[in-house]
mmCIF file of N, CA and C in Angstrom:
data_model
loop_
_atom_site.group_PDB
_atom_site.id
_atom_site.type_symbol
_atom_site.label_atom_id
_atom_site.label_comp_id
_atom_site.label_asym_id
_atom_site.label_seq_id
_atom_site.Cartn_x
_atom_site.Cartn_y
_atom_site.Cartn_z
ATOM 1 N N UNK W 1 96.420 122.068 99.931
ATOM 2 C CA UNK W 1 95.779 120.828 99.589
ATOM 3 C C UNK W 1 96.169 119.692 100.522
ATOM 4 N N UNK W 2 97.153 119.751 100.932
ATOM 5 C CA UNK W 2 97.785 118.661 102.211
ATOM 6 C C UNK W 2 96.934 118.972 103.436
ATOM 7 N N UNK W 3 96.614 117.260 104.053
ATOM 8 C CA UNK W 3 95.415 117.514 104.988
ATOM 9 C C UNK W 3 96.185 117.687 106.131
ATOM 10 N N UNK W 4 95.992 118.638 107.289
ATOM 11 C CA UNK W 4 96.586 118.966 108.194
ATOM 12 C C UNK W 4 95.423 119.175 109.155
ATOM 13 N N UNK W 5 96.320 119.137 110.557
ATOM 14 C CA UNK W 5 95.712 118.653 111.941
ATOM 15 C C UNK W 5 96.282 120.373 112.386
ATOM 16 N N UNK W 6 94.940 121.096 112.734
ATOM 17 C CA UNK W 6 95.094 122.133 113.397
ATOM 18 C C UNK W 6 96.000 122.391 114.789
ATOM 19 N N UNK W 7 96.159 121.154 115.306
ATOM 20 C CA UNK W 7 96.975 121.042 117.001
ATOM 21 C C UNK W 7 98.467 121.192 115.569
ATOM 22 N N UNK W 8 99.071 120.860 114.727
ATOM 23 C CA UNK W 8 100.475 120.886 114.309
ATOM 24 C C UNK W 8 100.644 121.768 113.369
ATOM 25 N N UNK W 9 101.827 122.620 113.645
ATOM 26 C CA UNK W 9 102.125 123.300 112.556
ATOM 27 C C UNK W 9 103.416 122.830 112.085
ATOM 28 N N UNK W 10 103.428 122.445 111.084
ATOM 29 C CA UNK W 10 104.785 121.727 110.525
ATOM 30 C C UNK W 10 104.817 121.673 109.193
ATOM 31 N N UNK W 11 106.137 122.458 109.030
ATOM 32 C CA UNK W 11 106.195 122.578 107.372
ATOM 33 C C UNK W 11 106.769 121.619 106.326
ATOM 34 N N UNK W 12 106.843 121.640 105.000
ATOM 35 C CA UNK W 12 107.034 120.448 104.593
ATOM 36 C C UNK W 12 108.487 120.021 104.868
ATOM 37 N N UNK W 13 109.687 120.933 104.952
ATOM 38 C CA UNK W 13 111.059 120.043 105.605
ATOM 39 C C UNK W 13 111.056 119.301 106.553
ATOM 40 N N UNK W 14 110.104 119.548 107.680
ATOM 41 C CA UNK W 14 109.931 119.062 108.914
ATOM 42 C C UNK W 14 109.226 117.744 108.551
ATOM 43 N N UNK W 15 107.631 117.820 107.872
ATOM 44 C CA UNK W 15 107.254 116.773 107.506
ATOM 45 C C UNK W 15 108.171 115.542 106.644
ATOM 46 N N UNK W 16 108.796 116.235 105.833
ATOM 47 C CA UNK W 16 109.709 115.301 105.486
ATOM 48 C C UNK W 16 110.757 114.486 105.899
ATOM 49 N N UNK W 17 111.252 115.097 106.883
ATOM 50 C CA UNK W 17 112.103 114.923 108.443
ATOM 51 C C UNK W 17 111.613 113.781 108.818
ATOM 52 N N UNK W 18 110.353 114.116 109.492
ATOM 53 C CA UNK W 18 109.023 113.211 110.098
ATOM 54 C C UNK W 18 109.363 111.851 109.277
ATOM 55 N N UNK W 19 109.088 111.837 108.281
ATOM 56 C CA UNK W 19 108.861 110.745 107.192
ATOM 57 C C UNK W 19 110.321 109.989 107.175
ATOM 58 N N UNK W 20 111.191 110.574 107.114
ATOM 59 C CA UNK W 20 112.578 110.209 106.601
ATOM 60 C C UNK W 20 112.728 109.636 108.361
ATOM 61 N N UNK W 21 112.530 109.993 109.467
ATOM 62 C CA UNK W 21 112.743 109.367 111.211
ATOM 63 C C UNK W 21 111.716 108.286 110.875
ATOM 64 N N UNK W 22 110.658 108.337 110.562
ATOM 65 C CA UNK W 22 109.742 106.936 110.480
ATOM 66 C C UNK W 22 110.225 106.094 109.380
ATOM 67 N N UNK W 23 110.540 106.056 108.557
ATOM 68 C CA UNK W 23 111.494 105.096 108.140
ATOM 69 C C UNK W 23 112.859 104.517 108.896
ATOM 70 N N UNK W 24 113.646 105.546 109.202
ATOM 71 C CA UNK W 24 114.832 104.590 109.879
ATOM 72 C C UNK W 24 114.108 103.714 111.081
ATOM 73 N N UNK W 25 113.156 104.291 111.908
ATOM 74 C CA UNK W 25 113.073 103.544 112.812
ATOM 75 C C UNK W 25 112.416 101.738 112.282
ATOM 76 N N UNK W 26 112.144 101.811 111.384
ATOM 77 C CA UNK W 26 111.809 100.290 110.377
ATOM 78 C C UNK W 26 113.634 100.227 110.204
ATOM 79 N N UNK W 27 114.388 100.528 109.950
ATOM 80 C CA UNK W 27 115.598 99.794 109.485
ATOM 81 C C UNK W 27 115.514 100.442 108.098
ATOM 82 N N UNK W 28 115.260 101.294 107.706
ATOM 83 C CA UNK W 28 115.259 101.382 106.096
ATOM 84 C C UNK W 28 116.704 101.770 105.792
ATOM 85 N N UNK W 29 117.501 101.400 104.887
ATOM 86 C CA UNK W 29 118.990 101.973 104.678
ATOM 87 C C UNK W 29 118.762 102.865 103.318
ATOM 88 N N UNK W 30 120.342 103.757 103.243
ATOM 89 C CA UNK W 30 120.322 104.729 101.777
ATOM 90 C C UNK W 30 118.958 105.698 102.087
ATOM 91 N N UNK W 31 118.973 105.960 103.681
ATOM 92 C CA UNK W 31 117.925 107.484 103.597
ATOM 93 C C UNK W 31 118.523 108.694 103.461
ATOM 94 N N UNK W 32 117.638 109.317 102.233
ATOM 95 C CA UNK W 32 118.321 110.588 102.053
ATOM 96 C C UNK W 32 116.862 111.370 101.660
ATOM 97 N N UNK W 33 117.233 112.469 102.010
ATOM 98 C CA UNK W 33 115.721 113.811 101.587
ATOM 99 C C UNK W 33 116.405 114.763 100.692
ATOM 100 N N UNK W 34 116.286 114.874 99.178
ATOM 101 C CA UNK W 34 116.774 116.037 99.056
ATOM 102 C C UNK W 34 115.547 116.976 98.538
ATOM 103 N N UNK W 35 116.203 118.168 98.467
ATOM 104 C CA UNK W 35 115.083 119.354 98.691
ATOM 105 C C UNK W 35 115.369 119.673 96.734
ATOM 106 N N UNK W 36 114.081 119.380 96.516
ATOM 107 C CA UNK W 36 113.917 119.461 94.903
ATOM 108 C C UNK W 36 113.578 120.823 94.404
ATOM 109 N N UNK W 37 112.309 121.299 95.391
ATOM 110 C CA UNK W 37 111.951 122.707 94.976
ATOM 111 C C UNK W 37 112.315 123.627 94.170
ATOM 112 N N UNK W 38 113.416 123.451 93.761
ATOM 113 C CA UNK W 38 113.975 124.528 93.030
ATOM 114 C C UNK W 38 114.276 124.027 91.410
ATOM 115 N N UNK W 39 114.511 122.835 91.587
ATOM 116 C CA UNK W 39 114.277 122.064 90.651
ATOM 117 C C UNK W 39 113.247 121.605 89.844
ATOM 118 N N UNK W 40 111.872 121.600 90.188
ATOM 119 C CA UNK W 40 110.954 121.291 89.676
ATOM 120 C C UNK W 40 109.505 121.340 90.402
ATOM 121 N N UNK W 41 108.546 121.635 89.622
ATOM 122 C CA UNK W 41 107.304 122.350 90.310
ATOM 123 C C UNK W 41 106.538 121.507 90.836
ATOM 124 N N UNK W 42 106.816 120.009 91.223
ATOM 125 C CA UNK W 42 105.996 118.959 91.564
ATOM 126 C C UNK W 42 106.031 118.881 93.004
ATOM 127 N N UNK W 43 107.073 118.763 93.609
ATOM 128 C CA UNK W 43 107.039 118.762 94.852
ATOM 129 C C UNK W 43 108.118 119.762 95.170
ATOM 130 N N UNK W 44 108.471 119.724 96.778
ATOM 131 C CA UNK W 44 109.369 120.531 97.441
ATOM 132 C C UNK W 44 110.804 119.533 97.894
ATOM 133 N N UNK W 45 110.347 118.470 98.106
ATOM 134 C CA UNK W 45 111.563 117.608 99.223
ATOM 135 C C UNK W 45 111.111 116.225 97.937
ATOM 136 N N UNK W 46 112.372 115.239 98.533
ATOM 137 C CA UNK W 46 111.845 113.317 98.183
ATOM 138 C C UNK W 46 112.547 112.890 99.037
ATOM 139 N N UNK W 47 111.844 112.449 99.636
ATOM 140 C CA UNK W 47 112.089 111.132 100.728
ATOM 141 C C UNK W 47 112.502 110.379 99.907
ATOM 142 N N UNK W 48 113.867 109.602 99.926
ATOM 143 C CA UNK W 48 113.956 108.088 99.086
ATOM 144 C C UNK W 48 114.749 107.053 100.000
ATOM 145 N N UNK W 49 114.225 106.273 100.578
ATOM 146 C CA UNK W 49 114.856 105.059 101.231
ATOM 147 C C UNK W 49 114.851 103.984 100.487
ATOM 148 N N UNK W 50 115.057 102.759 101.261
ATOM 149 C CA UNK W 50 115.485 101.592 100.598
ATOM 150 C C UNK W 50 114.949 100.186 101.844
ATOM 151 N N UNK W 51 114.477 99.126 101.248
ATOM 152 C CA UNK W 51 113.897 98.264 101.835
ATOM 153 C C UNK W 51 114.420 97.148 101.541
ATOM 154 N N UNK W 52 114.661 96.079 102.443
ATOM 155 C CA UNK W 52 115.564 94.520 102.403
ATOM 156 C C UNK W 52 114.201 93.802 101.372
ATOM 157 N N UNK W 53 112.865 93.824 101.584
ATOM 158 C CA UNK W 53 112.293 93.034 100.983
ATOM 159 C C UNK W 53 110.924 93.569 100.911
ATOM 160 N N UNK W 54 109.739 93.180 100.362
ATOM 161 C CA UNK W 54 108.253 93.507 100.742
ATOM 162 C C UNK W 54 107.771 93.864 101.735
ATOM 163 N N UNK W 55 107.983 92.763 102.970
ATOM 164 C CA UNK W 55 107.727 93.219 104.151
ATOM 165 C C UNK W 55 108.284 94.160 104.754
ATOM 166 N N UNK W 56 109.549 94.567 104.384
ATOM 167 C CA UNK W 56 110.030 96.036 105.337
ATOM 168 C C UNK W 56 109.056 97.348 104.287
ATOM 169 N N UNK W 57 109.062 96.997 102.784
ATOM 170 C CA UNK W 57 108.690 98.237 102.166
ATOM 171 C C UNK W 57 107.447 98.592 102.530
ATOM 172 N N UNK W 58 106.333 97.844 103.318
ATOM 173 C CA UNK W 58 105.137 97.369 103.546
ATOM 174 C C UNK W 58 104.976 98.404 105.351
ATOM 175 N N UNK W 59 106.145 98.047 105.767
ATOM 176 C CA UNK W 59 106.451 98.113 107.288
ATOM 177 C C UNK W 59 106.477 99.820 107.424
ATOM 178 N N UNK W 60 107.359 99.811 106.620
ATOM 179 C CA UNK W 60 108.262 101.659 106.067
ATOM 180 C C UNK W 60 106.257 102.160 105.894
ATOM 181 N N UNK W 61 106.313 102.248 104.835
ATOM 182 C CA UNK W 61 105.174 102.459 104.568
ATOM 183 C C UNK W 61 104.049 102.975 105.458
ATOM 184 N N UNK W 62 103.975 102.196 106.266
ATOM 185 C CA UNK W 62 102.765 102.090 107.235
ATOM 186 C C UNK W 62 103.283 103.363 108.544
ATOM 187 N N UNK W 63 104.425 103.056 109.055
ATOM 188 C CA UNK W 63 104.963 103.848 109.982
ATOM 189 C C UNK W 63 105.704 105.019 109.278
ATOM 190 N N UNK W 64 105.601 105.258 108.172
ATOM 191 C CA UNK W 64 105.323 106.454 108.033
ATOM 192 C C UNK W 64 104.380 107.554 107.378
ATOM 193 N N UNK W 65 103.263 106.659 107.110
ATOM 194 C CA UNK W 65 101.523 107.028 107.462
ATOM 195 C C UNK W 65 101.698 107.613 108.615
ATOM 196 N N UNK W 66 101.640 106.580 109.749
ATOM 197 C CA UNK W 66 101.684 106.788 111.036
ATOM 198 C C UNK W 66 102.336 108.068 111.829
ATOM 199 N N UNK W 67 103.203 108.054 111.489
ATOM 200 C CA UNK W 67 103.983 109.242 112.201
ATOM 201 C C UNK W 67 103.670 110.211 111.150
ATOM 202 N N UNK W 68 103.588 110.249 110.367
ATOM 203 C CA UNK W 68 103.197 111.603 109.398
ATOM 204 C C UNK W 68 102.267 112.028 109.907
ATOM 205 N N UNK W 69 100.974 111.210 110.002
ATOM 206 C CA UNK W 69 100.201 112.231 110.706
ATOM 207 C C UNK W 69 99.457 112.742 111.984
ATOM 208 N N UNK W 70 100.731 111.490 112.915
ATOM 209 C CA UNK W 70 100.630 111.858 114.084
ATOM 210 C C UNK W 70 101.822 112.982 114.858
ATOM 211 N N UNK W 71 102.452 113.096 113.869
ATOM 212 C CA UNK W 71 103.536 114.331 114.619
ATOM 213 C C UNK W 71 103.730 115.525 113.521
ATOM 214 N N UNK W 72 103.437 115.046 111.797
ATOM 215 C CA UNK W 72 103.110 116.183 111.382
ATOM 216 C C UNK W 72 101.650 116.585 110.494
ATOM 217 N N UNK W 73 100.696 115.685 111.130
ATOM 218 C CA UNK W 73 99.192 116.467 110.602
ATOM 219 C C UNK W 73 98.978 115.942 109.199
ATOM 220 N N UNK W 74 99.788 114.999 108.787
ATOM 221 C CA UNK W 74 99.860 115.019 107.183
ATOM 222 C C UNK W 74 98.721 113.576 106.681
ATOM 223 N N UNK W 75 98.283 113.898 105.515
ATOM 224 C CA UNK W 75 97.987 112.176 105.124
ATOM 225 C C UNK W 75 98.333 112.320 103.474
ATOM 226 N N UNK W 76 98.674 111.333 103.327
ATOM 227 C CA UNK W 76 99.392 111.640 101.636
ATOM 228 C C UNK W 76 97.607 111.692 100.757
ATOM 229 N N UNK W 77 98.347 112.416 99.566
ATOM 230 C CA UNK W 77 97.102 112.794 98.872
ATOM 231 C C UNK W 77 96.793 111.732 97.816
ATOM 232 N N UNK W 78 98.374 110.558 97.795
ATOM 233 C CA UNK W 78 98.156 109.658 96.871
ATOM 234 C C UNK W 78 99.248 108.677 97.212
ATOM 235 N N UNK W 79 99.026 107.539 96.675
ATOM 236 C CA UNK W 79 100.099 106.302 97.020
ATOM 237 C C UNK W 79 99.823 105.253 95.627
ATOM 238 N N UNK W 80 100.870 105.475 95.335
ATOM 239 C CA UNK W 80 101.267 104.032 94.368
ATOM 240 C C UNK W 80 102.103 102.953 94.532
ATOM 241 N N UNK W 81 101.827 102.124 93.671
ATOM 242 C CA UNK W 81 103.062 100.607 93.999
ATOM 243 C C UNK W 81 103.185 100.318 95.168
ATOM 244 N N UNK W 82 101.849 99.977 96.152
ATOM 245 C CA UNK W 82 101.705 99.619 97.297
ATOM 246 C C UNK W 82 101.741 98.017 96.761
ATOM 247 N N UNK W 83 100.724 97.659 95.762
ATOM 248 C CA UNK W 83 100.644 96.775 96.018
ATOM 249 C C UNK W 83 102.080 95.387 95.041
ATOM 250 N N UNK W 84 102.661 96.236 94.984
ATOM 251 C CA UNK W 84 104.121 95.380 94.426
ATOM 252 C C UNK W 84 105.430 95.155 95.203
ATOM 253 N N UNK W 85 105.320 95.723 96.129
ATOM 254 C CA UNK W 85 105.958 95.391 97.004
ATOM 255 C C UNK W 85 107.964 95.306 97.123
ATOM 256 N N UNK W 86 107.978 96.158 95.497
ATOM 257 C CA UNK W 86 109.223 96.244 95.464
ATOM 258 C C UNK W 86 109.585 98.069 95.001
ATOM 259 N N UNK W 87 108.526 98.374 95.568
ATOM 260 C CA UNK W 87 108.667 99.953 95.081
ATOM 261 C C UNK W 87 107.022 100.439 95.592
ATOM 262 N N UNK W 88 107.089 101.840 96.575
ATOM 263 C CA UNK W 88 106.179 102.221 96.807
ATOM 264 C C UNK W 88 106.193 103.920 96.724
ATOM 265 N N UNK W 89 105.009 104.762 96.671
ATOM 266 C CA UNK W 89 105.534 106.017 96.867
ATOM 267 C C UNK W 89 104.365 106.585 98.085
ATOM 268 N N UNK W 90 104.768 107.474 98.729
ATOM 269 C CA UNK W 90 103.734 108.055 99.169
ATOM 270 C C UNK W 90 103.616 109.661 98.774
ATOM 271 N N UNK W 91 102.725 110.027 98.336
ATOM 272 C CA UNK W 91 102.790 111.610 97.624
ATOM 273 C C UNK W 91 101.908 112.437 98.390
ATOM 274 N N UNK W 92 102.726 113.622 99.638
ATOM 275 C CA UNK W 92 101.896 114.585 100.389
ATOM 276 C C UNK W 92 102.179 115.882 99.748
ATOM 277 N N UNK W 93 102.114 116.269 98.980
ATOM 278 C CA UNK W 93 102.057 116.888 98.247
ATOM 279 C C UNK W 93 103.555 118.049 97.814
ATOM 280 N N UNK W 94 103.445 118.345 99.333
ATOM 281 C CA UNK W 94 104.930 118.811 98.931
ATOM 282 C C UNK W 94 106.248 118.329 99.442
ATOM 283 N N UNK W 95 105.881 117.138 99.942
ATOM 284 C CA UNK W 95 107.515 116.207 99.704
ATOM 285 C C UNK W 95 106.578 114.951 99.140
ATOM 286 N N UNK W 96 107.489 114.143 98.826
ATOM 287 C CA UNK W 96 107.010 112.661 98.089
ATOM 288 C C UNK W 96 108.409 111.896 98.807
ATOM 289 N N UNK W 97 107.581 110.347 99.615
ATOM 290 C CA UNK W 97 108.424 108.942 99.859
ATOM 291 C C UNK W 97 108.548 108.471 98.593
ATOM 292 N N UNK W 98 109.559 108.070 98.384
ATOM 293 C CA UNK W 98 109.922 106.366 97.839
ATOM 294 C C UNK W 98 110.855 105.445 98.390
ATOM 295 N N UNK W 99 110.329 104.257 98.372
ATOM 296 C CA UNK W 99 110.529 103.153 99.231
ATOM 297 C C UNK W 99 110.793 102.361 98.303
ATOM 298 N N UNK W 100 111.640 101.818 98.005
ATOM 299 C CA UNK W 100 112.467 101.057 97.028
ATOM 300 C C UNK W 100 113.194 99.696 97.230
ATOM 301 N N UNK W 101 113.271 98.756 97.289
ATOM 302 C CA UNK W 101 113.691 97.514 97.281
ATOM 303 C C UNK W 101 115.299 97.963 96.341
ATOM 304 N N UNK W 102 116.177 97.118 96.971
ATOM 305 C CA UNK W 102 117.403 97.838 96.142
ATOM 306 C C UNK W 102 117.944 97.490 94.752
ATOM 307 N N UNK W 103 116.966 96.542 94.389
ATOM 308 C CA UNK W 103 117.081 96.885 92.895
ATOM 309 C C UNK W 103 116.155 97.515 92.543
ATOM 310 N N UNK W 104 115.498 97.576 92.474
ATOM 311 C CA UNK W 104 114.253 98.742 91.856
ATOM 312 C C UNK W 104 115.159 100.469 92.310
ATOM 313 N N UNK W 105 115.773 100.184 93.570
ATOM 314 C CA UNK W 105 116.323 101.967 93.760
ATOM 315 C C UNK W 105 117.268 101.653 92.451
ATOM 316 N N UNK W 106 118.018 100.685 92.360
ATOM 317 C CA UNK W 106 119.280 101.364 91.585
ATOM 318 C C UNK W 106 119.285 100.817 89.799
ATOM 319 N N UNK W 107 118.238 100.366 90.036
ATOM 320 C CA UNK W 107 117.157 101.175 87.886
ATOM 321 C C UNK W 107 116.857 102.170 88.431
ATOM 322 N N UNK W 108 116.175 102.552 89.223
ATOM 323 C CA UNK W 108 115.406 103.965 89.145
ATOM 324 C C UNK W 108 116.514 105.408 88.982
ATOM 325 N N UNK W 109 117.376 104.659 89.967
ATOM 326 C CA UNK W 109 118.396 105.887 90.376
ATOM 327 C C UNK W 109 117.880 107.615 90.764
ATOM 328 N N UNK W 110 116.988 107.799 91.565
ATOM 329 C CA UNK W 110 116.382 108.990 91.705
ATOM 330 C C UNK W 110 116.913 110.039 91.751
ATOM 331 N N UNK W 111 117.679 109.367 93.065
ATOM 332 C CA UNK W 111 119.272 110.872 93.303
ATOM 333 C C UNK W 111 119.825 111.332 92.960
ATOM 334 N N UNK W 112 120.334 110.475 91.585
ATOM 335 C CA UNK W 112 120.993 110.791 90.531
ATOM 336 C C UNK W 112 120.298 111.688 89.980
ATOM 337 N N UNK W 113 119.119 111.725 89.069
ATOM 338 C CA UNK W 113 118.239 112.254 88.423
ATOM 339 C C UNK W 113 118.200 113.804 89.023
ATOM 340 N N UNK W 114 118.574 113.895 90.507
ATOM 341 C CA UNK W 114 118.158 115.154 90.910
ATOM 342 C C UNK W 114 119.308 115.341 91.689
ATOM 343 N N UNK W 115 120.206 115.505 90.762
ATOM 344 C CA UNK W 115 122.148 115.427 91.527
ATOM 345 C C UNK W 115 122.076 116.918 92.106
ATOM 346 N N UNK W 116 121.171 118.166 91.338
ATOM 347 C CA UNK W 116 121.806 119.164 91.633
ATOM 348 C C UNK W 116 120.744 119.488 92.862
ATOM 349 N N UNK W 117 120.264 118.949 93.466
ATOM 350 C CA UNK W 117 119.397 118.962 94.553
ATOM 351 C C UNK W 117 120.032 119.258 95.514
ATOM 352 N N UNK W 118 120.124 120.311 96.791
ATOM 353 C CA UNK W 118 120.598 119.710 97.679
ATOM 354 C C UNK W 118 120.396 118.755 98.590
ATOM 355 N N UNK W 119 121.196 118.063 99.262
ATOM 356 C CA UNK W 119 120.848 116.988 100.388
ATOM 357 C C UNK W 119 120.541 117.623 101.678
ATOM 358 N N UNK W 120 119.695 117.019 102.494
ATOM 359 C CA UNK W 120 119.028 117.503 103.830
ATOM 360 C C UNK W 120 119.862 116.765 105.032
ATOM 361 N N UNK W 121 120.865 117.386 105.873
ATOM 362 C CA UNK W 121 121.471 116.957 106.703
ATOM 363 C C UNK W 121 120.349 115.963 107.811
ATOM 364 N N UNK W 122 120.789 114.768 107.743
ATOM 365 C CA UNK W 122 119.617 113.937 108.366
ATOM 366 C C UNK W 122 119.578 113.766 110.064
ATOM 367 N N UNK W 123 120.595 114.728 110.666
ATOM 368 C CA UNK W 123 120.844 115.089 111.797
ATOM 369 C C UNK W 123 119.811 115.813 112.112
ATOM 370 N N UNK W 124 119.119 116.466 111.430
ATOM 371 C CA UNK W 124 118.244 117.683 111.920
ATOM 372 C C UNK W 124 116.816 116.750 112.400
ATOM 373 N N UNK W 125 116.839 115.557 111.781
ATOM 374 C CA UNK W 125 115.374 114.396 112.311
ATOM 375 C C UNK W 125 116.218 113.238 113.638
ATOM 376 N N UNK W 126 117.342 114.080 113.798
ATOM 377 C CA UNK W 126 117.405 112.877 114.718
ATOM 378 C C UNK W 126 118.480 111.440 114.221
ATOM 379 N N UNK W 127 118.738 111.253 113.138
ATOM 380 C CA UNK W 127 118.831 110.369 112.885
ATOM 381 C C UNK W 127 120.574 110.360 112.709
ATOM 382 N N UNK W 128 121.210 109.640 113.240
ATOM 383 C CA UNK W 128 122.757 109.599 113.446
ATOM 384 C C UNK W 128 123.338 107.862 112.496
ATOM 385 N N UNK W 129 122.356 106.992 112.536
ATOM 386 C CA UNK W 129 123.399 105.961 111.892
ATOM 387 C C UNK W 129 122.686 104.866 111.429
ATOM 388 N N UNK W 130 122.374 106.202 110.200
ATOM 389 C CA UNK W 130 121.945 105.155 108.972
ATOM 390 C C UNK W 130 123.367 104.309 108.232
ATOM 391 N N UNK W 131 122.705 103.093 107.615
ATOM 392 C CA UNK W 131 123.788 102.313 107.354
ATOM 393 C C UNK W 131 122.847 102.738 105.359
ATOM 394 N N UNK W 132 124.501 102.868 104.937
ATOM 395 C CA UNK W 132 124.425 103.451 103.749
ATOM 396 C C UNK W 132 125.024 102.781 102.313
ATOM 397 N N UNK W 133 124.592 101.988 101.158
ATOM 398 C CA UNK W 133 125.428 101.448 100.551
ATOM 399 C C UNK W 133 126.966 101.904 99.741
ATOM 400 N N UNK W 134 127.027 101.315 99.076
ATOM 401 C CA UNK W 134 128.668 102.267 98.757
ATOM 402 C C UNK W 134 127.869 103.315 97.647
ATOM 403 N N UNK W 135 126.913 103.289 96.730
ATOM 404 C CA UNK W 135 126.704 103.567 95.526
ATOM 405 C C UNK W 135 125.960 105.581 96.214
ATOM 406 N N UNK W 136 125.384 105.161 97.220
ATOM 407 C CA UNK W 136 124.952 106.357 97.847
ATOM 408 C C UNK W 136 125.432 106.779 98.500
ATOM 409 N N UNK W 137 126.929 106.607 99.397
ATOM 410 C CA UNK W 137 127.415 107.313 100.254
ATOM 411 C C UNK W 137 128.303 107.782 99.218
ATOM 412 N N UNK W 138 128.371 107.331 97.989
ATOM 413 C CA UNK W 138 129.610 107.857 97.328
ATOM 414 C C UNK W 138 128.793 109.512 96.606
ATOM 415 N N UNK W 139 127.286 109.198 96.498
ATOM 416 C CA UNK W 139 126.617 110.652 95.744
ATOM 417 C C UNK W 139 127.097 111.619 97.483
ATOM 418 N N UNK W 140 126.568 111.255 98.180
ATOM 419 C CA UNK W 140 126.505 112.077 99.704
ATOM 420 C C UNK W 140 127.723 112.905 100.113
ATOM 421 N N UNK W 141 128.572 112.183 99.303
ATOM 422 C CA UNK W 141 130.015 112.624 99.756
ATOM 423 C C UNK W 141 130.175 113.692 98.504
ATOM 424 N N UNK W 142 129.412 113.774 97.623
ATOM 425 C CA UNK W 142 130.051 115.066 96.401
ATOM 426 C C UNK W 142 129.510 116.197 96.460
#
């Protein structure tokens, strides 16, 4: 059901990869992917970052439209809380963004919710130095 570009073959870790590198490059902090799949039949991966204000969640958002489906073929099949600006999702079917303003991440607490998830080493997208709050480097570290 995920719309894909015949020139890419890229599966959903990778796409999620994709998604989770187009966010840092906005500045997004507290990026983490964990791989849910096993956990529950909705998706495979969650992207969950974190945004200083509207305009970065707005920014995030867009560039990673962008690179989703210019490096992995993807276009989400659905998007909510675009227009609130303190919480957004993008849903490709088998990973899902959320883009979170940092109070809205920490009511929501996602990571938590899906502790027994594993985490996706964020080295594998490239990404070496995300800046991380204490509340999430302290889940990362268990």
């Amino acid at each position: 059901m995920t719309a894909t570009n015949k020139n890419v073959d890229v599966n959903a870790r990778q796409a999620a990869l994709v998604a989770a590198a187009a966010a840092d490059d906005k500045l997004a902090s507290d990026i983490m992917v964990q791989e849910v799949g096993e956990l529950t039949s909705v998706t495979e991966y969650f992207v969950i970052v974190t945004a200083a204000n509207n305009r970065q969640v707005d920014a995030i958002i867009e560039e990673v439209e962008e690179q989703c489906r210019a490096k992995a073929g993807r276009k989400p099949l659905h998007r909510e809380g675009i227009e609130s600006g303190t919480w957004a999702l993008l849903d490709y079917g088998d990973f899902v963004v959320h883009v979170f303003q940092p109070e809205a991440r920490d009511y929501y607490r996602l990571e938590q919710l899906w502790n027994d998830a594993p985490i996706i080493d964020l080295l594998e997208a490239g990404i070496t130095d995300v800046l991380y709050s204490e509340r999430i480097q302290d889940l990362m570290e268990k």
